[in-house]
Coordinates of N, CA and C in Angstrom, one line a residue:
M1 N 58.0 9.2 19.4 CA 59.0 9.5 18.4 C 59.4 10.9 18.6
S2 N 60.7 11.2 18.4 CA 61.2 12.6 18.6 C 60.7 13.5 17.6
S3 N 60.7 14.8 18.0 CA 60.1 15.8 17.1 C 60.9 16.0 15.8
N4 N 62.2 15.6 15.9 CA 63.1 15.7 14.7 C 63.2 14.4 14.0
A5 N 62.2 13.6 14.0 CA 62.3 12.3 13.4 C 61.9 12.4 11.9
I6 N 62.4 11.6 11.1 CA 62.1 11.5 9.7 C 61.1 10.4 9.6
E7 N 59.9 10.7 9.1 CA 58.8 9.7 9.1 C 58.3 9.4 7.7
D8 N 57.9 8.2 7.5 CA 57.3 7.7 6.2 C 56.0 7.0 6.6
K9 N 55.0 7.2 5.8 CA 53.8 6.3 6.0 C 53.5 5.8 4.6
P10 N 53.9 4.5 4.3 CA 53.7 3.9 3.0 C 52.2 4.0 2.6
K11 N 52.0 4.1 1.3 CA 50.6 4.1 0.8 C 49.9 2.7 1.2
N12 N 48.7 2.8 1.5 CA 47.9 1.6 1.8 C 48.5 0.7 2.9
A13 N 49.3 1.3 3.8 CA 49.9 0.5 4.9 C 49.3 1.0 6.2
A14 N 49.2 0.1 7.2 CA 48.7 0.5 8.5 C 49.8 0.7 9.5
F15 N 51.0 1.0 9.0 CA 52.1 1.2 10.0 C 52.9 2.5 9.6
R16 N 53.6 3.0 10.6 CA 54.5 4.2 10.4 C 55.9 3.8 10.7
V17 N 56.8 4.3 10.0 CA 58.2 4.1 10.2 C 58.9 5.4 10.3
G18 N 59.7 5.6 11.3 CA 60.5 6.9 11.4 C 61.9 6.7 12.0
L19 N 62.8 7.5 11.5 CA 64.1 7.6 12.0 C 64.2 8.7 13.0
G20 N 64.8 8.4 14.1 CA 64.9 9.5 15.2 C 66.3 9.7 15.6
D21 N 66.6 10.9 16.0 CA 68.0 11.1 16.6 C 68.2 10.4 17.9
I22 N 69.4 10.1 18.2 CA 69.7 9.5 19.5 C 70.1 10.7 20.4
T23 N 69.4 10.7 21.5 CA 69.6 11.8 22.5 C 69.8 11.3 23.9
P24 N 70.2 12.1 24.8 CA 70.4 11.6 26.2 C 69.0 11.0 26.7
N25 N 67.9 11.5 26.2 CA 66.6 11.0 26.6 C 66.3 9.6 26.2
N26 N 66.8 9.1 25.0 CA 66.5 7.8 24.5 C 67.7 6.9 24.5
L27 N 68.8 7.3 25.1 CA 70.0 6.5 25.1 C 69.8 5.2 25.8
G28 N 69.0 5.2 26.8 CA 68.7 3.9 27.4 C 68.0 2.9 26.5
Q29 N 67.2 3.4 25.6 CA 66.5 2.5 24.6 C 67.6 1.9 23.7
L30 N 68.6 2.7 23.3 CA 69.6 2.2 22.4 C 70.5 1.1 23.2
K31 N 70.8 1.4 24.4 CA 71.6 0.4 25.2 C 70.8 -0.9 25.3
R32 N 69.5 -0.8 25.6 CA 68.7 -2.1 25.7 C 68.7 -2.8 24.3
L33 N 68.5 -2.1 23.2 CA 68.5 -2.7 21.9 C 69.8 -3.4 21.6
N34 N 70.9 -2.7 21.9 CA 72.2 -3.3 21.6 C 72.4 -4.6 22.5
T35 N 71.9 -4.6 23.7 CA 72.0 -5.8 24.6 C 71.3 -7.0 23.9
V36 N 70.1 -6.7 23.3 CA 69.3 -7.8 22.7 C 69.9 -8.2 21.4
L37 N 70.4 -7.2 20.6 CA 70.8 -7.5 19.2 C 72.2 -8.0 19.0
F38 N 73.1 -7.6 19.9 CA 74.5 -7.9 19.7 C 75.2 -8.6 20.9
P39 N 76.1 -9.6 20.6 CA 76.7 -10.3 21.7 C 77.9 -9.6 22.3
V40 N 78.0 -8.3 22.1 CA 79.1 -7.4 22.6 C 78.5 -6.4 23.6
V41 N 79.3 -6.2 24.6 CA 78.9 -5.1 25.6 C 79.7 -3.9 25.2
Y42 N 79.0 -2.8 24.9 CA 79.6 -1.6 24.5 C 80.0 -0.7 25.7
A43 N 81.2 -0.1 25.6 CA 81.7 0.7 26.7 C 80.9 2.1 26.8
P44 N 80.9 2.7 27.9 CA 80.3 4.1 28.0 C 80.9 5.0 26.9
S45 N 82.1 4.9 26.6 CA 82.7 5.8 25.5 C 82.0 5.6 24.2
F46 N 81.6 4.4 23.9 CA 80.8 4.1 22.6 C 79.6 5.0 22.6
Y47 N 78.8 5.0 23.7 CA 77.6 5.8 23.8 C 77.8 7.3 23.8
K48 N 78.9 7.7 24.4 CA 79.3 9.1 24.3 C 79.5 9.6 22.9
E49 N 80.3 8.7 22.1 CA 80.5 9.1 20.7 C 79.3 9.1 19.9
V50 N 78.3 8.1 20.2 CA 77.1 8.0 19.5 C 76.3 9.4 19.6
L51 N 76.3 10.0 20.8 CA 75.6 11.2 21.0 C 76.2 12.4 20.2
E52 N 77.4 12.2 19.7 CA 78.1 13.3 19.0 C 78.2 13.1 17.5
I53 N 77.8 12.0 17.0 CA 78.0 11.7 15.6 C 76.9 12.2 14.6
G54 N 75.9 12.8 15.2 CA 74.8 13.4 14.4 C 74.1 12.4 13.5
E55 N 74.0 12.7 12.2 CA 73.2 11.9 11.3 C 73.7 10.4 11.1
F56 N 74.8 10.1 11.7 CA 75.4 8.8 11.5 C 75.0 7.9 12.7
A57 N 74.0 8.2 13.5 CA 73.5 7.4 14.5 C 72.0 7.7 14.6
K58 N 71.2 6.6 14.4 CA 69.7 6.8 14.4 C 69.1 5.6 15.0
I59 N 67.9 5.9 15.6 CA 67.0 4.9 16.1 C 65.9 4.8 15.1
I60 N 65.4 3.6 14.8 CA 64.2 3.4 13.9 C 63.0 3.0 14.7
Y61 N 61.9 3.6 14.4 CA 60.6 3.4 15.1 C 59.7 2.7 14.1
F62 N 58.9 1.8 14.6 CA 57.8 1.1 13.9 C 56.6 1.3 14.7
N63 N 55.7 2.1 14.2 CA 54.5 2.5 15.0 C 54.8 3.0 16.4
D64 N 55.8 3.9 16.4 CA 56.3 4.6 17.6 C 57.0 3.7 18.6
V65 N 57.3 2.5 18.2 CA 58.0 1.5 19.0 C 59.5 1.5 18.5
C66 N 60.4 1.6 19.4 CA 61.8 1.6 19.0 C 62.2 0.1 18.7
V67 N 62.6 -0.2 17.5 CA 62.8 -1.6 17.1 C 64.2 -1.8 16.5
G68 N 65.0 -0.8 16.3 CA 66.3 -0.9 15.7 C 67.1 0.3 15.8
A69 N 68.4 0.2 15.4 CA 69.3 1.4 15.5 C 70.5 1.1 14.6
V70 N 71.2 2.2 14.3 CA 72.4 2.2 13.6 C 73.4 3.2 14.2
C71 N 74.6 2.8 14.4 CA 75.6 3.7 15.0 C 76.9 3.6 14.3
C72 N 77.5 4.7 13.9 CA 78.7 4.7 13.1 C 79.8 5.6 13.8
R73 N 81.0 5.5 13.3 CA 82.0 6.4 13.7 C 82.9 6.8 12.5
K74 N 83.4 8.0 12.5 CA 84.3 8.4 11.5 C 85.8 8.1 11.9
E75 N 86.6 7.8 10.9 CA 88.0 7.5 11.1 C 88.8 8.1 10.0
D76 N 90.0 8.5 10.3 CA 90.9 9.0 9.2 C 91.2 7.9 8.3
A77 N 91.2 8.2 7.0 CA 91.5 7.2 5.9 C 93.0 7.2 5.6
D78 N 93.6 6.1 5.9 CA 95.0 5.9 5.6 C 95.9 7.1 6.0
G79 N 95.7 7.6 7.1 CA 96.5 8.7 7.6 C 96.2 10.1 7.0
S80 N 95.2 10.2 6.2 CA 94.8 11.4 5.5 C 93.9 12.2 6.5
T81 N 94.0 13.5 6.5 CA 93.1 14.3 7.3 C 92.0 14.9 6.4
S82 N 92.1 14.8 5.1 CA 91.1 15.3 4.2 C 90.1 14.2 3.8
L83 N 90.5 12.9 4.0 CA 89.6 11.8 3.7 C 89.3 11.0 5.0
Q84 N 88.1 10.6 5.1 CA 87.7 9.7 6.2 C 86.9 8.5 5.7
N85 N 86.9 7.5 6.6 CA 86.1 6.3 6.4 C 85.0 6.4 7.4
L86 N 83.9 5.7 7.1 CA 82.8 5.6 8.1 C 82.7 4.2 8.4
Y87 N 82.8 3.9 9.7 CA 82.7 2.5 10.2 C 81.3 2.3 10.8
I88 N 80.5 1.3 10.3 CA 79.2 1.0 10.9 C 79.5 0.0 12.0
A89 N 79.4 0.6 13.2 CA 79.7 -0.2 14.4 C 78.6 -1.2 14.7
T90 N 77.3 -0.7 14.6 CA 76.1 -1.5 14.8 C 75.1 -1.1 13.8
L91 N 74.3 -2.1 13.4 CA 73.1 -1.9 12.6 C 72.3 -3.1 12.9
G92 N 71.1 -2.9 13.5 CA 70.3 -4.1 13.8 C 68.9 -3.7 14.0
V93 N 68.0 -4.7 13.8 CA 66.6 -4.6 13.9 C 66.1 -5.8 14.7
L94 N 65.2 -5.6 15.7 CA 64.7 -6.7 16.4 C 64.0 -7.8 15.5
A95 N 64.2 -9.0 15.8 CA 63.8 -10.1 14.9 C 62.4 -10.0 14.4
P96 N 61.4 -9.7 15.2 CA 60.0 -9.7 14.6 C 59.8 -8.6 13.6
Y97 N 60.7 -7.6 13.5 CA 60.5 -6.5 12.6 C 61.5 -6.6 11.4
R98 N 62.2 -7.7 11.2 CA 63.1 -7.8 10.1 C 62.3 -8.1 8.8
R99 N 62.9 -7.8 7.7 CA 62.3 -8.0 6.4 C 61.1 -7.1 6.1
L100 N 61.1 -6.0 6.8 CA 60.1 -4.9 6.5 C 60.8 -3.7 5.9
G101 N 62.1 -3.8 5.6 CA 62.8 -2.6 5.0 C 63.4 -1.7 6.0
L102 N 63.3 -2.0 7.3 CA 63.8 -1.1 8.3 C 65.3 -1.0 8.2
G103 N 66.0 -2.1 8.1 CA 67.5 -2.1 8.0 C 67.9 -1.3 6.8
S104 N 67.2 -1.6 5.7 CA 67.6 -0.9 4.4 C 67.4 0.6 4.6
K105 N 66.3 1.0 5.3 CA 66.0 2.5 5.5 C 67.2 3.1 6.3
M106 N 67.6 2.4 7.3 CA 68.7 3.0 8.1 C 70.0 3.0 7.3
L107 N 70.3 2.0 6.6 CA 71.5 1.9 5.8 C 71.5 3.0 4.7
M108 N 70.4 3.2 4.0 CA 70.3 4.2 3.0 C 70.5 5.6 3.6
H109 N 70.0 5.8 4.8 CA 70.2 7.1 5.4 C 71.7 7.4 5.7
I110 N 72.4 6.3 6.1 CA 73.8 6.5 6.4 C 74.6 6.7 5.1
L111 N 74.3 5.9 4.1 CA 75.0 6.1 2.8 C 74.7 7.4 2.2
E112 N 73.5 7.9 2.2 CA 73.1 9.2 1.6 C 73.9 10.3 2.3
N113 N 73.9 10.2 3.6 CA 74.6 11.3 4.4 C 76.1 11.2 4.2
A114 N 76.6 10.0 4.0 CA 78.1 9.9 3.8 C 78.4 10.5 2.4
E115 N 77.6 10.3 1.4 CA 77.9 10.8 0.1 C 77.7 12.3 0.1
Q116 N 76.9 12.9 1.0 CA 76.6 14.3 1.0 C 77.4 15.1 2.0
T117 N 78.5 14.5 2.5 CA 79.3 15.2 3.5 C 79.7 16.6 2.9
S118 N 79.4 17.6 3.7 CA 79.6 19.0 3.2 C 81.1 19.2 2.9
S119 N 81.3 20.2 2.1 CA 82.7 20.6 1.6 C 83.6 21.1 2.7
N120 N 83.0 21.5 3.8 CA 83.9 22.0 4.9 C 84.2 20.9 5.9
E121 N 83.8 19.6 5.6 CA 84.1 18.5 6.4 C 85.0 17.6 5.6
S122 N 85.7 16.7 6.2 CA 86.5 15.7 5.5 C 85.6 14.8 4.7
K123 N 86.0 14.5 3.4 CA 85.1 13.7 2.6 C 85.2 12.2 3.0
I124 N 84.1 11.5 3.0 CA 84.0 10.1 3.3 C 84.3 9.3 2.1
A125 N 85.4 8.5 2.1 CA 85.9 7.8 1.0 C 85.2 6.4 0.9
K126 N 85.0 5.8 2.0 CA 84.3 4.5 2.0 C 83.6 4.3 3.3
V127 N 82.6 3.4 3.3 CA 81.8 2.9 4.4 C 82.2 1.4 4.6
Y128 N 82.5 1.0 5.8 CA 82.8 -0.4 6.0 C 82.3 -0.9 7.4
L129 N 82.4 -2.2 7.5 CA 81.9 -2.9 8.7 C 82.5 -4.3 8.8
H130 N 82.3 -4.9 9.9 CA 82.6 -6.3 10.0 C 81.4 -7.2 10.3
V131 N 81.3 -8.3 9.7 CA 80.2 -9.3 9.9 C 80.8 -10.6 10.2
Q132 N 80.2 -11.3 11.2 CA 80.7 -12.6 11.6 C 80.5 -13.5 10.4
S133 N 81.5 -14.3 10.2 CA 81.6 -15.1 8.9 C 80.5 -16.1 8.7
N134 N 79.7 -16.5 9.7 CA 78.6 -17.4 9.6 C 77.3 -16.6 9.5
N135 N 77.3 -15.3 9.5 CA 76.0 -14.5 9.4 C 75.6 -14.3 8.0
E136 N 75.1 -15.3 7.3 CA 74.8 -15.2 5.9 C 73.7 -14.2 5.6
E137 N 72.7 -14.1 6.6 CA 71.7 -13.1 6.4 C 72.2 -11.7 6.3
A138 N 73.2 -11.3 7.1 CA 73.8 -10.0 7.1 C 74.7 -9.8 5.8
L139 N 75.4 -10.9 5.5 CA 76.2 -10.8 4.3 C 75.4 -10.5 3.1
E140 N 74.3 -11.2 3.0 CA 73.4 -11.0 1.8 C 72.8 -9.6 1.8
F141 N 72.4 -9.1 3.0 CA 71.8 -7.8 3.1 C 72.8 -6.7 2.6
Y142 N 74.1 -6.8 3.1 CA 75.0 -5.8 2.7 C 75.4 -5.9 1.3
K143 N 75.6 -7.1 0.8 CA 75.9 -7.3 -0.7 C 74.8 -6.7 -1.5
K144 N 73.5 -6.9 -1.1 CA 72.4 -6.3 -1.8 C 72.5 -4.8 -1.9
H145 N 73.2 -4.2 -1.0 CA 73.3 -2.7 -0.9 C 74.7 -2.3 -1.5
G146 N 75.3 -3.1 -2.2 CA 76.6 -2.7 -2.9 C 77.9 -2.9 -2.1
F147 N 77.8 -3.5 -1.0 CA 79.0 -3.8 -0.2 C 79.7 -5.0 -0.8
E148 N 81.0 -5.0 -0.7 CA 81.8 -6.2 -1.2 C 82.7 -6.6 -0.1
V149 N 83.0 -7.9 -0.1 CA 84.0 -8.5 0.9 C 85.4 -8.0 0.5
A150 N 86.0 -7.3 1.5 CA 87.3 -6.8 1.3 C 88.4 -7.7 1.8
E151 N 88.1 -8.4 2.9 CA 89.0 -9.4 3.4 C 88.3 -10.3 4.5
K152 N 88.9 -11.4 4.7 CA 88.5 -12.3 5.8 C 89.4 -12.0 7.0
C153 N 88.9 -11.7 8.2 CA 89.6 -11.4 9.3 C 89.5 -12.6 10.3
E154 N 90.6 -13.4 10.4 CA 90.6 -14.5 11.3 C 90.7 -14.1 12.7
N155 N 89.9 -14.8 13.5 CA 89.9 -14.6 15.0 C 89.6 -13.1 15.3
Y156 N 88.7 -12.5 14.5 CA 88.3 -11.1 14.8 C 87.5 -11.0 16.1
Y157 N 86.7 -12.0 16.3 CA 85.9 -12.1 17.6 C 86.4 -13.2 18.4
P158 N 87.5 -13.0 19.1 CA 88.2 -14.1 19.8 C 87.4 -14.8 20.9
N159 N 86.4 -14.1 21.5 CA 85.6 -14.7 22.5 C 84.3 -15.4 22.0
F160 N 84.2 -15.4 20.7 CA 82.9 -16.0 20.1 C 83.2 -17.4 19.6
E161 N 82.2 -18.3 19.6 CA 82.3 -19.6 19.0 C 82.8 -19.5 17.6
V162 N 82.2 -18.7 16.8 CA 82.6 -18.4 15.4 C 83.4 -17.1 15.5
S163 N 84.7 -17.2 15.4 CA 85.5 -16.0 15.7 C 85.9 -15.2 14.5
D164 N 85.8 -15.8 13.3 CA 86.2 -15.1 12.0 C 85.1 -14.1 11.6
A165 N 85.5 -13.1 10.9 CA 84.6 -12.1 10.3 C 85.1 -11.7 8.9
F166 N 84.1 -11.2 8.2 CA 84.4 -10.6 6.9 C 84.4 -9.1 7.1
K167 N 85.3 -8.4 6.5 CA 85.3 -6.9 6.4 C 84.6 -6.6 5.1
L168 N 83.5 -5.9 5.2 CA 82.7 -5.5 4.0 C 82.9 -4.0 3.8
E169 N 83.0 -3.6 2.6 CA 83.1 -2.2 2.3 C 82.4 -1.7 1.1
K170 N 82.1 -0.5 1.1 CA 81.5 0.2 -0.1 C 82.3 1.5 -0.3
V171 N 82.9 1.6 -1.5 CA 83.7 2.8 -1.8 C 82.7 3.8 -2.4
L172 N 82.8 5.0 -1.9 CA 81.8 6.0 -2.4 C 82.5 6.8 -3.6
T173 N 81.6 7.0 -4.6 CA 82.1 7.6 -5.8 C 81.9 9.1 -5.8
A174 N 81.2 9.7 -4.9 CA 80.9 11.1 -4.9 C 82.1 12.0 -4.7

């Protein structure tokens, strides 16, 4: 685990969970995770951006094993330079490690940092993402964390068997 990892050891638990920065040294782990977790091949430019986004890209470790990651990007909100949106491009946990709170830990880290964007940066107005329309587990997960369906995007994933997606968003009040 990186020296700048955020680590929790739950009471009476025999495991450790930590969030670590994505660095050039562990970028290969992120690439392998994404290959397993998502049916999309991400371009080298995606990984270059991930290295520059700071707190909005993290790897999660379970007992020092890399088991998941979250990667976001900032976008101008409706042509505004003072407001930005945060797009969650990827958030995933390997199947054997799901339902342990790891995805929630990553999402809460992202939301807390989005709400605490410093005054010298553009304020983040909302956080959003796309979820394949048949992915009920993901829909339930994000709704549990206050995201709402903003729209249905037909043929969002044109090369997938289920091509439709839902755009989910959470408007930040801070």
